[in-house]
Amino acid sequence: YDQLGHPFYNFSSLNLKWETDDSAVATYVGSPDHRQGRVVNHHSSFVEQPKKAQLTLSSAEYNSRTLQAESVAAQLAFPTALKSILTLRLCGRPYVEPESITVFNHPDNKMPINIVHGSGFFTVKDDVTGDIRPSKLTYNAKSEARQIDVLPQAGGHMSAVVADQCLVVEPLRTRIRILDGNTIELTVTDMVMVGKHIVAAVRVLDTNSEPFELEQYQHMNLRPLLIGPFISAMPAGTSANPKTVLPLPTGMQPHSLLYVVEGVQEGDAQLLFNATLRSNRVITSEAAKIQVYSPLRIDPRVIRVVPTAQYQVRVTGGPRPQLGVTFRMDDSNVASCDASGVITAHTVGETVLTGHAQSSMDGSAMLTEDTVRVIVVQLTGIKIFAPSTRVLSSTETSVYAKGMAGETPVVFGTANPPITFHWEGSDDNIFQLHSVYRQAAATLTADTPFPARQ
């Protein structure tokens, strides 16, 4: 331009110089006459905000070759140095995510499509040619979110087409599928102990047998159905049920909604889920059978025996069917236990007996255990125990031998070699002693030395 602001239409006599302020960000590539060119962006993608670069065009001298060609004096003085600066906003190549999206067909199920990078100036439209649009697309050009909202209107397929108004790039497309749910897939372990928890994984699959995203499940009215009072089920991670640090079921797939299943009482339960579609049609999963078993329990809780004596523990609870209960004694020098639960005392002391119950159904192993105390004591003496020392005439009462520390006949009755007892009364005219086996006409032999009670 001249001093009056009039543009020059021919400025080939000027020697033009193009440069950028940061060649690591952008460089200028010009034509041979330096009158036009292009800026090369060396940062095609940016994590946060686009970068900026300054392009400077300056001229401080005439082009000597042009002057010579026009027979103009080469020493012609240049009046004033010329300079112009243009600030460029360098953008990453735009793209959309996701490039394909499946949306559950519900009028409130709004799903986003995000536009990443680019100039920030976009036009959004669909490729529907007919009158029926599977979904409505909403894009707020003034918002910084760069988000397209997809709102289902009817089942079907379409594409969202995004064009960058400032960059020379191909239009971007996201394929949109508006589908109904078709099946519910349930994965859960088939056993749980009373008072314990397992995790159930639920997926809703579309008509193409692909799972919906988890955030869409809220529009499906997905709910558990419990057959029997034996279990309860609640979504994992809720305030009412924060128990989420649990082993996940074997075979769990991505996009699974998790439920925490608790064993309430012993029995055989069934768990299934259903969901409601836009057409009010209800789809239901296959029923999963879950066995609720009581914890393994070993009785009595404290076992007292004398050295060489034996005791058979009683085992209840555990899953069905059991592969067996295995026993482990912490200190085998004090006592030992065989596979059937018979304890043999060895020496005075105290130890702990642990029982493990394991079962396998469909290849999944479950485990429950229990522990009891085993105390081996030395019998230091005996005393006679009777419910009462006053007895009416012509009536009977039972008496039996106990240890000085209150040890019952069970504690010492199976000692080996056996402990034998001899009973006698001071006056047969006042009372008589009879064996408890008399009415059964049974006679004890040396192999059955347990007549500790009369």
Tab-separated table of C-alpha atoms in Angstrom, residues 192-346:
chain	number	residue	atom	x	y	z
A	192	VAL	CA	-22.009	-68.567	48.171
A	193	MET	CA	-21.729	-69.043	51.917
A	194	VAL	CA	-24.291	-67.591	54.305
A	195	GLY	CA	-23.165	-64.090	55.272
A	196	LYS	CA	-20.617	-63.902	52.429
A	197	HIS	CA	-20.735	-62.183	49.027
A	198	ILE	CA	-20.053	-63.001	45.388
A	199	VAL	CA	-20.183	-60.814	42.273
A	200	ALA	CA	-22.671	-61.239	39.420
A	201	ALA	CA	-21.781	-59.666	36.032
A	202	VAL	CA	-24.648	-58.623	33.745
A	203	ARG	CA	-24.468	-57.517	30.099
A	204	VAL	CA	-27.278	-56.426	27.794
A	205	LEU	CA	-26.575	-57.341	24.164
A	206	ASP	CA	-28.099	-55.614	21.143
A	207	THR	CA	-29.601	-57.285	18.073
A	208	ASN	CA	-26.048	-57.729	16.735
A	209	SER	CA	-25.021	-59.549	19.947
A	210	GLU	CA	-22.770	-56.649	20.935
A	211	PRO	CA	-22.894	-55.148	24.467
A	212	PHE	CA	-24.208	-51.658	25.198
A	213	GLU	CA	-22.042	-49.164	27.103
A	214	LEU	CA	-22.562	-49.233	30.876
A	215	GLU	CA	-23.943	-45.684	31.085
A	216	GLN	CA	-26.899	-46.733	28.929
A	217	TYR	CA	-28.128	-49.392	31.374
A	218	GLN	CA	-29.936	-46.758	33.444
A	219	HIS	CA	-32.547	-46.466	30.672
A	220	MET	CA	-33.290	-50.196	30.510
A	221	ASN	CA	-34.939	-50.674	33.913
A	222	LEU	CA	-32.521	-53.533	34.462
A	223	ARG	CA	-33.340	-55.315	37.722
A	224	PRO	CA	-32.583	-58.643	39.439
A	225	LEU	CA	-35.244	-61.277	40.074
A	226	LEU	CA	-34.677	-63.590	43.046
A	227	ILE	CA	-36.355	-66.975	43.349
A	228	GLY	CA	-36.382	-67.983	47.001
A	229	PRO	CA	-35.416	-66.114	50.182
A	230	PHE	CA	-31.859	-67.434	50.130
A	231	ILE	CA	-29.952	-64.530	48.512
A	232	SER	CA	-30.047	-60.766	48.053
A	233	ALA	CA	-28.615	-58.741	45.142
A	234	MET	CA	-27.680	-55.059	44.910
A	235	PRO	CA	-25.606	-53.004	42.433
A	236	ALA	CA	-21.934	-52.945	43.396
A	237	GLY	CA	-20.493	-49.695	44.687
A	238	THR	CA	-23.760	-48.145	45.871
A	239	SER	CA	-23.983	-46.435	49.257
A	240	ALA	CA	-26.244	-49.243	50.435
A	241	ASN	CA	-23.760	-51.859	49.331
A	242	PRO	CA	-20.145	-50.607	49.053
A	243	LYS	CA	-18.658	-54.119	48.943
A	244	THR	CA	-16.790	-53.896	45.629
A	245	VAL	CA	-13.423	-55.435	46.531
A	246	LEU	CA	-14.522	-58.974	45.715
A	247	PRO	CA	-13.248	-61.607	43.282
A	248	LEU	CA	-14.832	-61.190	39.863
A	249	PRO	CA	-16.646	-64.166	38.322
A	250	THR	CA	-14.707	-66.368	35.926
A	251	GLY	CA	-15.482	-65.552	32.303
A	252	MET	CA	-16.670	-61.998	32.966
A	253	GLN	CA	-16.706	-59.896	29.770
A	254	PRO	CA	-16.134	-56.132	29.257
A	255	HIS	CA	-19.082	-53.708	29.617
A	256	SER	CA	-20.516	-55.750	32.495
A	257	LEU	CA	-22.674	-54.221	35.199
A	258	LEU	CA	-21.709	-55.688	38.574
A	259	TYR	CA	-24.068	-56.780	41.341
A	260	VAL	CA	-23.112	-57.995	44.815
A	261	VAL	CA	-24.973	-61.186	45.757
A	262	GLU	CA	-25.141	-62.060	49.472
A	263	GLY	CA	-26.006	-65.437	50.963
A	264	VAL	CA	-28.926	-64.930	53.356
A	265	GLN	CA	-29.928	-68.432	54.407
A	266	GLU	CA	-29.068	-71.982	53.455
A	267	GLY	CA	-30.852	-73.312	50.373
A	268	ASP	CA	-30.897	-73.426	46.576
A	269	ALA	CA	-31.628	-70.040	44.974
A	270	GLN	CA	-32.098	-68.828	41.410
A	271	LEU	CA	-31.008	-65.438	40.076
A	272	LEU	CA	-32.066	-63.825	36.803
A	273	PHE	CA	-32.319	-60.303	35.352
A	274	ASN	CA	-34.796	-58.600	33.066
A	275	ALA	CA	-34.914	-55.298	31.180
A	276	THR	CA	-37.677	-53.270	29.546
A	277	LEU	CA	-37.360	-52.026	25.939
A	278	ARG	CA	-38.858	-48.893	24.382
A	279	SER	CA	-41.737	-50.969	23.028
A	280	ASN	CA	-42.421	-52.172	26.627
A	281	ARG	CA	-41.251	-55.641	25.640
A	282	VAL	CA	-39.387	-57.349	28.487
A	283	ILE	CA	-36.290	-59.470	27.910
A	284	THR	CA	-35.022	-61.899	30.575
A	285	SER	CA	-31.741	-63.686	31.171
A	286	GLU	CA	-31.388	-67.378	31.800
A	287	ALA	CA	-31.748	-68.319	35.462
A	288	ALA	CA	-28.501	-68.958	37.336
A	289	LYS	CA	-28.674	-71.546	40.116
A	290	ILE	CA	-26.805	-70.566	43.270
A	291	GLN	CA	-26.286	-72.860	46.233
A	292	VAL	CA	-26.221	-71.039	49.580
A	293	TYR	CA	-24.396	-73.143	52.152
A	294	SER	CA	-23.765	-72.655	55.857
A	295	PRO	CA	-20.213	-72.251	57.147
A	296	LEU	CA	-18.270	-75.365	58.057
A	297	ARG	CA	-18.526	-76.035	61.799
A	298	ILE	CA	-16.571	-78.449	63.934
A	299	ASP	CA	-17.998	-79.458	67.311
A	300	PRO	CA	-17.290	-79.333	70.157
A	301	ARG	CA	-15.507	-75.989	70.132
A	302	VAL	CA	-13.060	-77.079	72.841
A	303	ILE	CA	-11.896	-80.697	73.029
A	304	ARG	CA	-10.233	-81.997	76.199
A	305	VAL	CA	-8.637	-85.457	76.270
A	306	VAL	CA	-5.929	-87.252	78.215
A	307	PRO	CA	-2.817	-88.645	76.511
A	308	THR	CA	-3.511	-91.740	74.324
A	309	ALA	CA	-7.282	-91.009	74.323
A	310	GLN	CA	-9.256	-90.518	71.109
A	311	TYR	CA	-12.138	-88.274	70.187
A	312	GLN	CA	-14.379	-88.129	67.093
A	313	VAL	CA	-15.289	-84.557	66.077
A	314	ARG	CA	-18.653	-83.723	64.502
A	315	VAL	CA	-18.638	-81.746	61.246
A	316	THR	CA	-21.637	-79.839	59.845
A	317	GLY	CA	-22.163	-77.235	57.109
A	318	GLY	CA	-20.123	-76.600	53.975
A	319	PRO	CA	-21.111	-76.823	50.298
A	320	ARG	CA	-22.822	-79.786	48.694
A	321	PRO	CA	-21.581	-82.172	47.503
A	322	GLN	CA	-18.375	-82.141	49.471
A	323	LEU	CA	-15.230	-83.573	48.033
A	324	GLY	CA	-14.261	-84.153	51.663
A	325	VAL	CA	-13.079	-82.368	54.755
A	326	THR	CA	-9.360	-82.273	55.329
A	327	PHE	CA	-7.969	-81.759	58.824
A	328	ARG	CA	-4.741	-80.135	59.908
A	329	MET	CA	-3.326	-80.027	63.447
A	330	ASP	CA	-1.060	-77.087	64.243
A	331	ASP	CA	1.115	-79.124	66.619
A	332	SER	CA	1.177	-82.813	65.755
A	333	ASN	CA	3.337	-83.537	68.807
A	334	VAL	CA	0.421	-82.671	71.081
A	335	ALA	CA	-2.290	-84.453	69.067
A	336	SER	CA	-3.030	-85.747	65.573
A	337	CYS	CA	-6.184	-86.160	63.506
A	338	ASP	CA	-6.944	-88.672	60.763
A	339	ALA	CA	-9.006	-88.136	57.612
A	340	SER	CA	-12.256	-89.135	59.317
A	341	GLY	CA	-11.874	-86.567	62.108
A	342	VAL	CA	-10.678	-88.869	64.911
A	343	ILE	CA	-8.275	-87.047	67.239
A	344	THR	CA	-5.551	-88.979	69.072
A	345	ALA	CA	-3.871	-87.252	72.008
A	346	HIS	CA	-0.113	-87.692	72.459
